[in-house]
Every structure is written in structure tokens, then in C-alpha cells.
JSON list of C-alpha atoms in Angstrom, two decimals:
[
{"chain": "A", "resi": 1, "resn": "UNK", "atom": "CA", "xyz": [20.94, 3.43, -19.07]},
{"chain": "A", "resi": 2, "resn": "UNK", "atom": "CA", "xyz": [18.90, 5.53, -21.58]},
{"chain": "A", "resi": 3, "resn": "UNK", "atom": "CA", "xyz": [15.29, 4.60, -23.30]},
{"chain": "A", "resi": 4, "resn": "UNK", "atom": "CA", "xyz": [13.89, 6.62, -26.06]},
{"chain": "A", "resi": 5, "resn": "UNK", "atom": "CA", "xyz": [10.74, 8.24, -24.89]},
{"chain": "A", "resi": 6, "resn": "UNK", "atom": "CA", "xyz": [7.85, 8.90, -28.03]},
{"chain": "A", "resi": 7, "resn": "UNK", "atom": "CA", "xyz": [6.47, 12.46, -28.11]},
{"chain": "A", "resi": 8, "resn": "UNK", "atom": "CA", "xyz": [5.07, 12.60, -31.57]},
{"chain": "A", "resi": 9, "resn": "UNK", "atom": "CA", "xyz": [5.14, 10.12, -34.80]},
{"chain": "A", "resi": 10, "resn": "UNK", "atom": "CA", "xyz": [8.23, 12.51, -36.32]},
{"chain": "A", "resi": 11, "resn": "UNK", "atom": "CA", "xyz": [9.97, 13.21, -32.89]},
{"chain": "A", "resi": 12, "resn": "UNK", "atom": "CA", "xyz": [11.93, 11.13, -30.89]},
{"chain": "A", "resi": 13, "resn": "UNK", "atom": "CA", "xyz": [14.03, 12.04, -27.88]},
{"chain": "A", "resi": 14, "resn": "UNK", "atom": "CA", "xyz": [16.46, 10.04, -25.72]},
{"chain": "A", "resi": 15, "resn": "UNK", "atom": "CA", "xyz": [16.20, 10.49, -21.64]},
{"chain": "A", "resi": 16, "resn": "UNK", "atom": "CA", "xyz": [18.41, 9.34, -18.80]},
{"chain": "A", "resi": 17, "resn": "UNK", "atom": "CA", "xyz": [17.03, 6.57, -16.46]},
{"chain": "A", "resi": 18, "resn": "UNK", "atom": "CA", "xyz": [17.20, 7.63, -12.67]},
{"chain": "A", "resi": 19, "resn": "UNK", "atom": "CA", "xyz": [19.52, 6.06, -10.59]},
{"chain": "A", "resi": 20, "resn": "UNK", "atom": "CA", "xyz": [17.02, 6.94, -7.13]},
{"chain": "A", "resi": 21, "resn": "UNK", "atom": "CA", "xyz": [14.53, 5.22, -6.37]},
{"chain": "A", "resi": 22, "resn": "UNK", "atom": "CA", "xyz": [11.36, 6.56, -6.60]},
{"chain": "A", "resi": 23, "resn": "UNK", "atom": "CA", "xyz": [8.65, 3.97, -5.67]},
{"chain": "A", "resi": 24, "resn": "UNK", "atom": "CA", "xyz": [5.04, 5.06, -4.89]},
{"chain": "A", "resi": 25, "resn": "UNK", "atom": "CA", "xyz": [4.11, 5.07, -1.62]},
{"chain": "A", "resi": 26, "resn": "UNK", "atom": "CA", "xyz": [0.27, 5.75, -1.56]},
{"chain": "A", "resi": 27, "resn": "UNK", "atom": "CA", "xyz": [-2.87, 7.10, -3.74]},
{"chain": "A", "resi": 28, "resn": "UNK", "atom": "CA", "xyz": [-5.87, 9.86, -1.87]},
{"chain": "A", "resi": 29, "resn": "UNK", "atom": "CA", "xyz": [-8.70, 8.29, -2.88]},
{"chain": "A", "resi": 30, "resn": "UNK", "atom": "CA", "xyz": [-11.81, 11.41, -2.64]},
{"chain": "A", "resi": 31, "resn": "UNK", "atom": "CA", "xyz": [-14.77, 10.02, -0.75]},
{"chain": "A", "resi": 32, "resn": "UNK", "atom": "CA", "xyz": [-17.67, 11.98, 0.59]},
{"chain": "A", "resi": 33, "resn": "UNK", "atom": "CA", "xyz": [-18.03, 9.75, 4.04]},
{"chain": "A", "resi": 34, "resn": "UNK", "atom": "CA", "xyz": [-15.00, 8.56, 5.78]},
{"chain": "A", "resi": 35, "resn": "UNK", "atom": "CA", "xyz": [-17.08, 5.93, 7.69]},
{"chain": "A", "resi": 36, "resn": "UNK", "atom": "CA", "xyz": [-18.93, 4.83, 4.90]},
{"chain": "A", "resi": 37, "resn": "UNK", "atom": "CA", "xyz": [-15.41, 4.31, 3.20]},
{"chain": "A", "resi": 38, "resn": "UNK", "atom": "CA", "xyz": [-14.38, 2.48, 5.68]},
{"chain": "A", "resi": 39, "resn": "UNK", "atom": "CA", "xyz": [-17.13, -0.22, 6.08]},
{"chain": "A", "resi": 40, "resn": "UNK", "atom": "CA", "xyz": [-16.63, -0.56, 2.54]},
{"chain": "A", "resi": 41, "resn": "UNK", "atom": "CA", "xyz": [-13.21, -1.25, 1.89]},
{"chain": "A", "resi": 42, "resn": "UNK", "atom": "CA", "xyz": [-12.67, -3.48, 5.02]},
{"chain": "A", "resi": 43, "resn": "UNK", "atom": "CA", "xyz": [-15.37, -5.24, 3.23]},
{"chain": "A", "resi": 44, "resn": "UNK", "atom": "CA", "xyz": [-12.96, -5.91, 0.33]},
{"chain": "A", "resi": 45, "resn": "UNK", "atom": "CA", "xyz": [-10.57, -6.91, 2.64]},
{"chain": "A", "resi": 46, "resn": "UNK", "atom": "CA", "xyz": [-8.04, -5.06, 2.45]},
{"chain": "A", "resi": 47, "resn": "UNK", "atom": "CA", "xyz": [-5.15, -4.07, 5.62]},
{"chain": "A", "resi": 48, "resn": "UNK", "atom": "CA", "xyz": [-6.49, -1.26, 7.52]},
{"chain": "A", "resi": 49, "resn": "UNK", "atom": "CA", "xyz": [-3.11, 0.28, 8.39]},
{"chain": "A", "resi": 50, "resn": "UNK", "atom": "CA", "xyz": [-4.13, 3.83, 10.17]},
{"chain": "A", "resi": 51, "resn": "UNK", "atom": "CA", "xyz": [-7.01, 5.75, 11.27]},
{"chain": "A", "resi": 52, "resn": "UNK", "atom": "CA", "xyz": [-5.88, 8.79, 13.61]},
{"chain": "A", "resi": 53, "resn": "UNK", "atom": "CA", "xyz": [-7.52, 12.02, 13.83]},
{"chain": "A", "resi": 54, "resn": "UNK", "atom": "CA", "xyz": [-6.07, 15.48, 15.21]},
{"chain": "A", "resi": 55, "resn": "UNK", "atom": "CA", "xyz": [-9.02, 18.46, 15.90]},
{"chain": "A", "resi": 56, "resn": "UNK", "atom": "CA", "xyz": [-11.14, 18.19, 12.62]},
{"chain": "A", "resi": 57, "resn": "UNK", "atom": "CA", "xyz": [-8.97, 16.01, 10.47]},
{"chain": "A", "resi": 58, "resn": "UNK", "atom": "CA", "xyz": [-9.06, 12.28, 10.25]},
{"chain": "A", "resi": 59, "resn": "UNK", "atom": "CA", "xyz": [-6.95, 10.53, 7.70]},
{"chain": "A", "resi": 60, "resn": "UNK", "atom": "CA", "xyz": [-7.49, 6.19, 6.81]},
{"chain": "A", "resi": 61, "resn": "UNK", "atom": "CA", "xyz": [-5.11, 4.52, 5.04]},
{"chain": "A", "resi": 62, "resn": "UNK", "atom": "CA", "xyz": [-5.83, 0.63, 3.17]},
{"chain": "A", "resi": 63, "resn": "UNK", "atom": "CA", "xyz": [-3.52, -1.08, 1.46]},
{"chain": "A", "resi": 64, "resn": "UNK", "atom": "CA", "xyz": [-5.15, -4.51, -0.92]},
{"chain": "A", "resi": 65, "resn": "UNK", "atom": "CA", "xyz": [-3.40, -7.79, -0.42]},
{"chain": "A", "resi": 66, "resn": "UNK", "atom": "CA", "xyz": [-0.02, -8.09, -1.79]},
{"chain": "A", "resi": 67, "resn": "UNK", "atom": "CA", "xyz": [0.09, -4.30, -3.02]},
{"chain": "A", "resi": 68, "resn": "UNK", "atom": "CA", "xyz": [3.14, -2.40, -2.40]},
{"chain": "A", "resi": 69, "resn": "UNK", "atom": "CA", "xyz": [1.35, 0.77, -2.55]},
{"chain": "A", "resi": 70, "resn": "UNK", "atom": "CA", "xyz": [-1.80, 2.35, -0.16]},
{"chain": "A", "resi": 71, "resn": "UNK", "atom": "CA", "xyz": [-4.42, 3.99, -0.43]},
{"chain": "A", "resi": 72, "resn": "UNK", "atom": "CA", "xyz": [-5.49, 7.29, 1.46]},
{"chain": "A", "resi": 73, "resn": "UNK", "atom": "CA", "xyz": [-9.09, 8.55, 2.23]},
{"chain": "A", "resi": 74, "resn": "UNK", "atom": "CA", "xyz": [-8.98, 11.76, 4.53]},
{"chain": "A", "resi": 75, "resn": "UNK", "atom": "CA", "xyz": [-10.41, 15.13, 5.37]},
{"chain": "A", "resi": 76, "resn": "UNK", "atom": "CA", "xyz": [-8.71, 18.04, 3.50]},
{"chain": "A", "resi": 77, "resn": "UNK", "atom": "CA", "xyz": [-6.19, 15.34, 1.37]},
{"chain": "A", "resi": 78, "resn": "UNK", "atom": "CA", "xyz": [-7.62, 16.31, -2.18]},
{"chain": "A", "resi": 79, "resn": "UNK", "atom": "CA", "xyz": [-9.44, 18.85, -4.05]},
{"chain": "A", "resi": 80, "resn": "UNK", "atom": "CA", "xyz": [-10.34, 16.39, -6.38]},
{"chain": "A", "resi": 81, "resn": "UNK", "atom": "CA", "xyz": [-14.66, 15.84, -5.98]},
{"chain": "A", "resi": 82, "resn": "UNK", "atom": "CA", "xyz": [-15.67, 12.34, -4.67]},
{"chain": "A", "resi": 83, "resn": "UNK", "atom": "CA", "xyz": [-16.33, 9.44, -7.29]},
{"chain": "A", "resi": 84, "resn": "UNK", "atom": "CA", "xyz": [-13.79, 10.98, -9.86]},
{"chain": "A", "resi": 85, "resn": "UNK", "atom": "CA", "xyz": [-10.84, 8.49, -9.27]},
{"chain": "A", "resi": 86, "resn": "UNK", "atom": "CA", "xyz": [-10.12, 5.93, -11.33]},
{"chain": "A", "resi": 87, "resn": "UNK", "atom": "CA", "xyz": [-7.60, 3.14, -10.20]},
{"chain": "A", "resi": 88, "resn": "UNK", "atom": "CA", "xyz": [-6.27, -0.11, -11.82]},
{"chain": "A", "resi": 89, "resn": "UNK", "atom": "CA", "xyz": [-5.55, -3.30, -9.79]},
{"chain": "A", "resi": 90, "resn": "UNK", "atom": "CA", "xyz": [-3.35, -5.92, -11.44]},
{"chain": "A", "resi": 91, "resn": "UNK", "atom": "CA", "xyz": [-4.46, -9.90, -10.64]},
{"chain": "A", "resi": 92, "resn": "UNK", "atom": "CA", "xyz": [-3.20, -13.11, -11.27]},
{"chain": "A", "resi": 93, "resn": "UNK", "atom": "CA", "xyz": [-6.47, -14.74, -12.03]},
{"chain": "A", "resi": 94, "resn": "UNK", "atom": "CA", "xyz": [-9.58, -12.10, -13.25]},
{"chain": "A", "resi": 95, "resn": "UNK", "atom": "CA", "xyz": [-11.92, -14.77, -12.77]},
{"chain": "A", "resi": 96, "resn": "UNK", "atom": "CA", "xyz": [-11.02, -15.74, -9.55]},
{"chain": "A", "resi": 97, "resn": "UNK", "atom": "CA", "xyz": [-10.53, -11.85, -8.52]},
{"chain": "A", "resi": 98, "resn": "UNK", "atom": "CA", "xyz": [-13.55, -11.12, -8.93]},
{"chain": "A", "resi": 99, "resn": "UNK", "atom": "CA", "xyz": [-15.63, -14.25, -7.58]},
{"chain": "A", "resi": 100, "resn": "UNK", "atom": "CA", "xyz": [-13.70, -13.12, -4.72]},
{"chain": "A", "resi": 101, "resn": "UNK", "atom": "CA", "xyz": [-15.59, -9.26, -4.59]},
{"chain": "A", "resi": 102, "resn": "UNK", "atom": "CA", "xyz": [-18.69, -11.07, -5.42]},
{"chain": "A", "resi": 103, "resn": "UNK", "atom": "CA", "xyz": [-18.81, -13.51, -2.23]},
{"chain": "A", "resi": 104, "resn": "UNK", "atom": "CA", "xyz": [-18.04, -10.41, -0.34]},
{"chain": "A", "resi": 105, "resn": "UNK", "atom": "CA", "xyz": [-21.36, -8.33, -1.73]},
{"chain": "A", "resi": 106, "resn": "UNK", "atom": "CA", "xyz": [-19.06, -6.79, -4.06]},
{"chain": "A", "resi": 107, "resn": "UNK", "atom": "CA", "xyz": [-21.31, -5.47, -7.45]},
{"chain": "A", "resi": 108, "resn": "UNK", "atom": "CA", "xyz": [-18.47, -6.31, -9.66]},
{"chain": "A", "resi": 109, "resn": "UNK", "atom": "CA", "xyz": [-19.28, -5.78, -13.76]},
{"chain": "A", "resi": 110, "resn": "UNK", "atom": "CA", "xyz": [-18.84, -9.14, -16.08]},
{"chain": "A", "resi": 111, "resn": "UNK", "atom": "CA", "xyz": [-15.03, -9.97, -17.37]},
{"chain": "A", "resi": 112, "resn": "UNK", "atom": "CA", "xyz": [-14.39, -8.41, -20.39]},
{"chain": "A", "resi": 113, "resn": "UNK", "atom": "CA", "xyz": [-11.61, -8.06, -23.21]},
{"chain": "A", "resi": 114, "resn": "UNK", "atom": "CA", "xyz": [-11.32, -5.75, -26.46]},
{"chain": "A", "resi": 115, "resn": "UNK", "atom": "CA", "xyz": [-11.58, -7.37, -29.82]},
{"chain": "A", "resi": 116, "resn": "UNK", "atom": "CA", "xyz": [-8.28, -5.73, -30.81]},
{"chain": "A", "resi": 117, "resn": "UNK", "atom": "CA", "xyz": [-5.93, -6.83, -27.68]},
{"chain": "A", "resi": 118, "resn": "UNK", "atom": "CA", "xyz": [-5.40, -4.69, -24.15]},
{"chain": "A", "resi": 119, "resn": "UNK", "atom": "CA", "xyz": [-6.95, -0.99, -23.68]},
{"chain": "A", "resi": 120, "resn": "UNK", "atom": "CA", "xyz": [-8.11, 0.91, -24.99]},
{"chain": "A", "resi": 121, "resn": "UNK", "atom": "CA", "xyz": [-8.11, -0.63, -28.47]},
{"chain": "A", "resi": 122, "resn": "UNK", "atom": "CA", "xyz": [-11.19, -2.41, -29.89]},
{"chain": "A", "resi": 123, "resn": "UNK", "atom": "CA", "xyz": [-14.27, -3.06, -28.67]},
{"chain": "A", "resi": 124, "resn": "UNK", "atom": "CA", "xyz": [-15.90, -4.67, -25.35]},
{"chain": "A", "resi": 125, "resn": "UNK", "atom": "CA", "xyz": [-16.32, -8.49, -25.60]},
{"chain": "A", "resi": 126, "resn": "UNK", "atom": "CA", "xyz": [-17.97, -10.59, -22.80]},
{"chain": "A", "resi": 127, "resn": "UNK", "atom": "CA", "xyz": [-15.41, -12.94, -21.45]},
{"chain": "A", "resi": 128, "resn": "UNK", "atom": "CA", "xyz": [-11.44, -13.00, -20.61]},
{"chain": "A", "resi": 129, "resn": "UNK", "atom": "CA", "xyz": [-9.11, -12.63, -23.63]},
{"chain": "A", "resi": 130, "resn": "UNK", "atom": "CA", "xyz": [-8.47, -15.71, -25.71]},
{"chain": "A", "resi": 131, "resn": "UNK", "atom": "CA", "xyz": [-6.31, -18.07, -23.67]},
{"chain": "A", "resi": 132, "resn": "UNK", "atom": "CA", "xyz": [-6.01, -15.65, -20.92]},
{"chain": "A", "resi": 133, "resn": "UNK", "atom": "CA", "xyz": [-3.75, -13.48, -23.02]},
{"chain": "A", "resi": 134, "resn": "UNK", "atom": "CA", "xyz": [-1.52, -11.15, -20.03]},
{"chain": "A", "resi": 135, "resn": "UNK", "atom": "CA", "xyz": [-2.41, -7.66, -19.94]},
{"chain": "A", "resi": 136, "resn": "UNK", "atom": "CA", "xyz": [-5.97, -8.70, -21.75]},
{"chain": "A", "resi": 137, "resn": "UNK", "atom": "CA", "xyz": [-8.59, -9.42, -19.40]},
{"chain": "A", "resi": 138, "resn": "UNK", "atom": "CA", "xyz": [-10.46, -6.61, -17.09]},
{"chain": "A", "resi": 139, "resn": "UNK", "atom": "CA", "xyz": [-13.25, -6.35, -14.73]},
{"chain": "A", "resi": 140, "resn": "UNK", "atom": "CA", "xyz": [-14.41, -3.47, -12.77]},
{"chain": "A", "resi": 141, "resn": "UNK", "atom": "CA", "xyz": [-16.37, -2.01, -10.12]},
{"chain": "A", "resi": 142, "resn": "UNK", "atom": "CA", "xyz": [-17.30, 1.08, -8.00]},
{"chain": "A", "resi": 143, "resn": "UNK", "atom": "CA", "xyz": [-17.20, 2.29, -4.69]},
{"chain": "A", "resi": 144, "resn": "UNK", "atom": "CA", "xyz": [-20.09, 4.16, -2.96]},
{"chain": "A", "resi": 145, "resn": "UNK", "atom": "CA", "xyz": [-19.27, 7.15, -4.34]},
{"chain": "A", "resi": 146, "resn": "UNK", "atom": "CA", "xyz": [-18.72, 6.04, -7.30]},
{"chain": "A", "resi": 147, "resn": "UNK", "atom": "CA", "xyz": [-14.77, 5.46, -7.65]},
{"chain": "A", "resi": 148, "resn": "UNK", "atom": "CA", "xyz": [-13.81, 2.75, -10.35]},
{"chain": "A", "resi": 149, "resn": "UNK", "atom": "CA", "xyz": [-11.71, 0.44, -9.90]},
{"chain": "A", "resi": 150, "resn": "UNK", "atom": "CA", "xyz": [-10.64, -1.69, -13.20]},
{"chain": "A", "resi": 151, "resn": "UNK", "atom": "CA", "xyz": [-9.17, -5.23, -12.36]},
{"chain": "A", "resi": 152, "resn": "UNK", "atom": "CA", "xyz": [-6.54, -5.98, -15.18]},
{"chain": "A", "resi": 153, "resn": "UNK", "atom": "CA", "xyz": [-5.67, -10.04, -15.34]},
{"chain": "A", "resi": 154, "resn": "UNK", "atom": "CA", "xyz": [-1.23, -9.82, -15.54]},
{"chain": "A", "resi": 155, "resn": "UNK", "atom": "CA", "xyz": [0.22, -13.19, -16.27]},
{"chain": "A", "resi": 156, "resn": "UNK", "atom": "CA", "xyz": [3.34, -12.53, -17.99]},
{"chain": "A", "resi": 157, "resn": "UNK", "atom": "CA", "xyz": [5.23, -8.72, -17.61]},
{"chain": "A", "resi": 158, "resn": "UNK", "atom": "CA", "xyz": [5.82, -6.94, -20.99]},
{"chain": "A", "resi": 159, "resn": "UNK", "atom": "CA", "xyz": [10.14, -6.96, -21.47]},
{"chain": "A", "resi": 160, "resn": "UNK", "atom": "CA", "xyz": [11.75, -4.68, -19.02]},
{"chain": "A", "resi": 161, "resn": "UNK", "atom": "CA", "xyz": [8.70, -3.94, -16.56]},
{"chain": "A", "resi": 162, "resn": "UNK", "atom": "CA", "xyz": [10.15, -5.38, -14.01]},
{"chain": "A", "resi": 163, "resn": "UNK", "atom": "CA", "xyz": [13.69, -5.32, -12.64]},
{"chain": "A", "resi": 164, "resn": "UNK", "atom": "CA", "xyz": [14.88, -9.28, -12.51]},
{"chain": "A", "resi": 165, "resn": "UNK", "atom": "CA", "xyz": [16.72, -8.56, -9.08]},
{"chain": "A", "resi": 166, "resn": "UNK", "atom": "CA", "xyz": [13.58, -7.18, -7.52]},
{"chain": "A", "resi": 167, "resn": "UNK", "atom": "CA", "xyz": [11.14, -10.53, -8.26]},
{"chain": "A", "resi": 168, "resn": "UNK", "atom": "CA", "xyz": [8.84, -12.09, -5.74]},
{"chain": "A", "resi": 169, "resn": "UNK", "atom": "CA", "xyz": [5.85, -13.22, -5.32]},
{"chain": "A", "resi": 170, "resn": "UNK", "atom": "CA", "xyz": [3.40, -10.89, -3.27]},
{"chain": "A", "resi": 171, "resn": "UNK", "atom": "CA", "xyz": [1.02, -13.87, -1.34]},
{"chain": "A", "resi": 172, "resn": "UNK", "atom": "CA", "xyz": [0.41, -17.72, -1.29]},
{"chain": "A", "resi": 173, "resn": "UNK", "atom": "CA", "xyz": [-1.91, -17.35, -4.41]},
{"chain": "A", "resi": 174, "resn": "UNK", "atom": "CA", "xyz": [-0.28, -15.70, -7.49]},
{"chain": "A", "resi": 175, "resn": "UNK", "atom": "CA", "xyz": [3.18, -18.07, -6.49]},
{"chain": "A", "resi": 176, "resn": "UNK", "atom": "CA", "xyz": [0.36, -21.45, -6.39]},
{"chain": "A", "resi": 177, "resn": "UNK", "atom": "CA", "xyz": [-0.92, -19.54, -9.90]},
{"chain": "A", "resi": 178, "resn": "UNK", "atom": "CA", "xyz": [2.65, -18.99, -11.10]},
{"chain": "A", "resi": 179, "resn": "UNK", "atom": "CA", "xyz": [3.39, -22.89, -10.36]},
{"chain": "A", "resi": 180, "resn": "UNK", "atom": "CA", "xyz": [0.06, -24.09, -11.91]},
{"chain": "A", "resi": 181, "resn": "UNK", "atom": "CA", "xyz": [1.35, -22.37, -15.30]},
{"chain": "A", "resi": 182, "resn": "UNK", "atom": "CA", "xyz": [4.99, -23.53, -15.16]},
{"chain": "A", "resi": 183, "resn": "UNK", "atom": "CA", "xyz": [3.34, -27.18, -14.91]},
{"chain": "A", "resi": 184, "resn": "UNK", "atom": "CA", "xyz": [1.10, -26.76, -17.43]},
{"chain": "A", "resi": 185, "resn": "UNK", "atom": "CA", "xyz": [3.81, -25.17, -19.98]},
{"chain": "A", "resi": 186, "resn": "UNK", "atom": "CA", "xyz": [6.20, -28.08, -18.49]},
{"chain": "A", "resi": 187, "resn": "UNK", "atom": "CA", "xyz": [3.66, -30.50, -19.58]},
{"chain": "A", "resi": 188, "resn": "UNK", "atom": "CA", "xyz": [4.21, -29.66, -22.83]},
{"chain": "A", "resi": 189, "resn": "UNK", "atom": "CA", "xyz": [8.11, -29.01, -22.86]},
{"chain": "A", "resi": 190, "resn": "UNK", "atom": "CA", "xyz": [8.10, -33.24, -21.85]},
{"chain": "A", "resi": 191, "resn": "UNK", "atom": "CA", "xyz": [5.58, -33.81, -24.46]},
{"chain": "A", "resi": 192, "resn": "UNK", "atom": "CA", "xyz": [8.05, -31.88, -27.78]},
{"chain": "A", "resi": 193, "resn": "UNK", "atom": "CA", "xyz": [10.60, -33.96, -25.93]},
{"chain": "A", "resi": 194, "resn": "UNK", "atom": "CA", "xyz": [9.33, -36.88, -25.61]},
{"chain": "A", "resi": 195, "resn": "UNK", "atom": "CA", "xyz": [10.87, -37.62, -22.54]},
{"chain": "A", "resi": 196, "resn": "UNK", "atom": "CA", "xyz": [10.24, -37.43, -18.43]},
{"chain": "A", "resi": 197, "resn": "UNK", "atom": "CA", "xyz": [12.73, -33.65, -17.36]},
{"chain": "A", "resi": 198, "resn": "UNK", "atom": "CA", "xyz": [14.34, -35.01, -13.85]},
{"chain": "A", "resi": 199, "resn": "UNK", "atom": "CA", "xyz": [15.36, -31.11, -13.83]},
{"chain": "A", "resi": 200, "resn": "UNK", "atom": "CA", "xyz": [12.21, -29.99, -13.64]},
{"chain": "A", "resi": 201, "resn": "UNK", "atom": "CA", "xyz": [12.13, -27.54, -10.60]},
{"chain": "A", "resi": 202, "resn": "UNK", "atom": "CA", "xyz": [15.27, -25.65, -12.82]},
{"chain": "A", "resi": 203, "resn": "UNK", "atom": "CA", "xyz": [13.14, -25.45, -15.89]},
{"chain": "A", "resi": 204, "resn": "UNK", "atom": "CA", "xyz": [10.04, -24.09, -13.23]},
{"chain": "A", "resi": 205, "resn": "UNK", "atom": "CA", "xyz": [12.39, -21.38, -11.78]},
{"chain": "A", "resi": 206, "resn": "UNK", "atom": "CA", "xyz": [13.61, -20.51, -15.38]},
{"chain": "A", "resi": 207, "resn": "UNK", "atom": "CA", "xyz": [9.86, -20.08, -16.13]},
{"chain": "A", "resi": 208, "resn": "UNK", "atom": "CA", "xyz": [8.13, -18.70, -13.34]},
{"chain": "A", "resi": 209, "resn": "UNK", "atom": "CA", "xyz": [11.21, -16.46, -13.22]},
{"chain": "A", "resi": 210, "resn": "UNK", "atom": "CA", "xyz": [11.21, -15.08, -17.29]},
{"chain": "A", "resi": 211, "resn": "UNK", "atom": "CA", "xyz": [7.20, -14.76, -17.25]},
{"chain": "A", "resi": 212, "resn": "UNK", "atom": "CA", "xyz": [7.80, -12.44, -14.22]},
{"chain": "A", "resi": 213, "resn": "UNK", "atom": "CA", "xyz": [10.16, -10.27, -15.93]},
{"chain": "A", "resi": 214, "resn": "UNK", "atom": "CA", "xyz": [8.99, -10.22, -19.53]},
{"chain": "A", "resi": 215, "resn": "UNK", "atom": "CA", "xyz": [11.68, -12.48, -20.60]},
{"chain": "A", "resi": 216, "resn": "UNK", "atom": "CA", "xyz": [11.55, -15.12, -23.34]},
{"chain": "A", "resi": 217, "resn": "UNK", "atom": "CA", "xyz": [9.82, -18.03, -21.87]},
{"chain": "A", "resi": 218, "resn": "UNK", "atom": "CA", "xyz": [12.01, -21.64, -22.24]},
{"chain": "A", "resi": 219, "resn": "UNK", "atom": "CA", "xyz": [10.42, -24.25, -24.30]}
]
């Protein structure tokens, strides 16, 4: 498999896909107070999955629900000074993300979009994206040290994100979010037809499953 990679508007190159896998594993975070990181991401609640020290060094590790990949906080880890990291989280439901952070004393900015579709084109506008377009909604917030995190509302994957063998649903909530949709887009397949779909759990998995991949969704 090849893809054609962009590097300027009169220059265009073809690469080779991989065939290892390469699939990240965890992100240092750069915090000034290991304990103070600590109280504040078990806050968010998310897995505590290590906190060992040896002489002078102490390394945490956190990992948010349903994310594949960590997060490390640790003495000597990165030269990079504390506050500078900026991370994106991907949700099912921005709205319900970050009422989430909010019951849990989370200062969490207002949802936002950009007048001209996803970052970093346009400019700020109060409220999610028009009909909850994927990719469009955001909402942020900041560690004590001043770390960003930007929440990005995913719905449907662009085409090819994802590999259709590797799909799954990471927890209980973005598969119930994933079903609401189906049923609300099955709704309306029933209503063009005209007619009651006694196949209905096919067209779901044909659904759920071509939204997860970026495929064209059935009508």
C-alpha cells in the first residue's frame, strides 16, 4: 500500500505504508509537583496504573477511560518546562464530556466550533458545530500547571482513519452513543421507505460499523 504524502502545493511524493506496527504506547506529560498531579488527575478519573520510585526518581503513569494510550508524569522524563504540553482527547459526546469534568470541579472552557469547519480554520463560535458535525466540536481545559487539554467531539472517522478489522468500541458509553445514532438515522431510512426494516440490527451493524471507519453511511 502507498499514499501520497503533500510537502508543498507543486510537490508531491509517494511513500510506502509500514507493514509493523507502531502504536503509541504513552505521552510525558511535564508537571512541576508529582503529588499535586496526582490529586488532580485521579480527580478526572482516570486509571492510575503505576507509581514506583527508585532513590530520587518517581515515575506515575494515567491512562483516561477507554484510551489506548497513557500518560507519564515523572522526575527526570522531559526537558520540556511544566504547563507547555498540549494534548487532544477525542469524545463521543462534547457536551456530555465535559458536564462530566465539571461535576468533578473540573474548570472546563464553554463548547466551541470555528465558523469555517474543524481547526484551525475560522473563527471561535459559542456552541457545538451545526448538527454535531464529527471532527467539529471542542472544549478545553488546563491542568495546575497549566497543560491544555482540547476535547475534540468524533462521531464519524474521516475515510481510512481507522483500519475496519481493528473496530470496537472502547466503554459502555460511546457503543450506547453509537446505537442512539444508528436509531436515529434508522428512523429515517423507515421513513424514505415507507415501511417497518425487520432487518434492522443488519442495517445498525452496517452503520455503526461504516461511521466507525469513515465509510459511506447506508441510507
Amino acid at each position: 500500500m502507498s499514499v501520497t504524502t503533500v510537502g508543498s502545493p507543486s510537490e508531491t511524493r509517494t511513500t510506502s505504508v509500514g507493514s509493523i506496527d507502531l502504536k503509541l504506547e504513552a505521552v510525558v506529560i511535564p508537571v512541576s509537583s508529582l503529588d499535586r498531579a496526582k490529586q488532580f488527575y485521579l480527580g478526572l478519573g482516570w486509571r492510575l496504573d503505576a507509581d514506583f520510585s527508585k532513590g530520587n526518581a518517581r515515575v506515575l503513569q494515567f491512562t483516561p477511560p477507554g484510551s489506548p494510550c497513557s500518560f507519564q508524569f515523572g522526575t527526570n522524563l522531559t526537558p520540556a518546562a511544566p504547563g507547555s504540553a498540549h494534548n487532544l482527547l477525542v469524545v463521543s459526546d462534547i457536551e456530555a464530556a465535559r458536564n462530566e469534568l465539571v461535576g468533578r470541579g473540573v474548570q472546563v472552557g464553554e463548547v466551541f466550533h470555528f465558523s469555517e469547519g474543524p481547526a484551525p480554520f475560522g473563527d471561535k463560535v459559542r456552541g457545538p458545530a451545526p448538527d454535531h458535525q464529527s471532527y467539529g466540536s471542542y472544549a478545553s481545559f488546563s491542568d495546575p500547571d497549566g497543560n491544555t487539554w482540547l476535547l475534540q467531539e468524533v462521531t464519524a472517522r474521516f475515510p481510512g482513519r481507522v483500519d475496519r478489522s481493528q473496530l470496537s468500541f472502547s466503554s459502555a458509553r460511546d457503543l450506547a452513543s453509537a446505537l442512539r445514532r444508528a436509531s436515529a438515522a434508522h428512523g429515517e431510512h423507515e421513513r424514505r421507505s415507507g415501511k417497518a426494516d425487520e432487518n434492522w440490527p443488519d442495517w445498525y451493524a452496517r452503520y455503526m460499523t461504516a461511521e466507525e471507519s469513515g465509510e459511506g453511511l447506508p441510507s
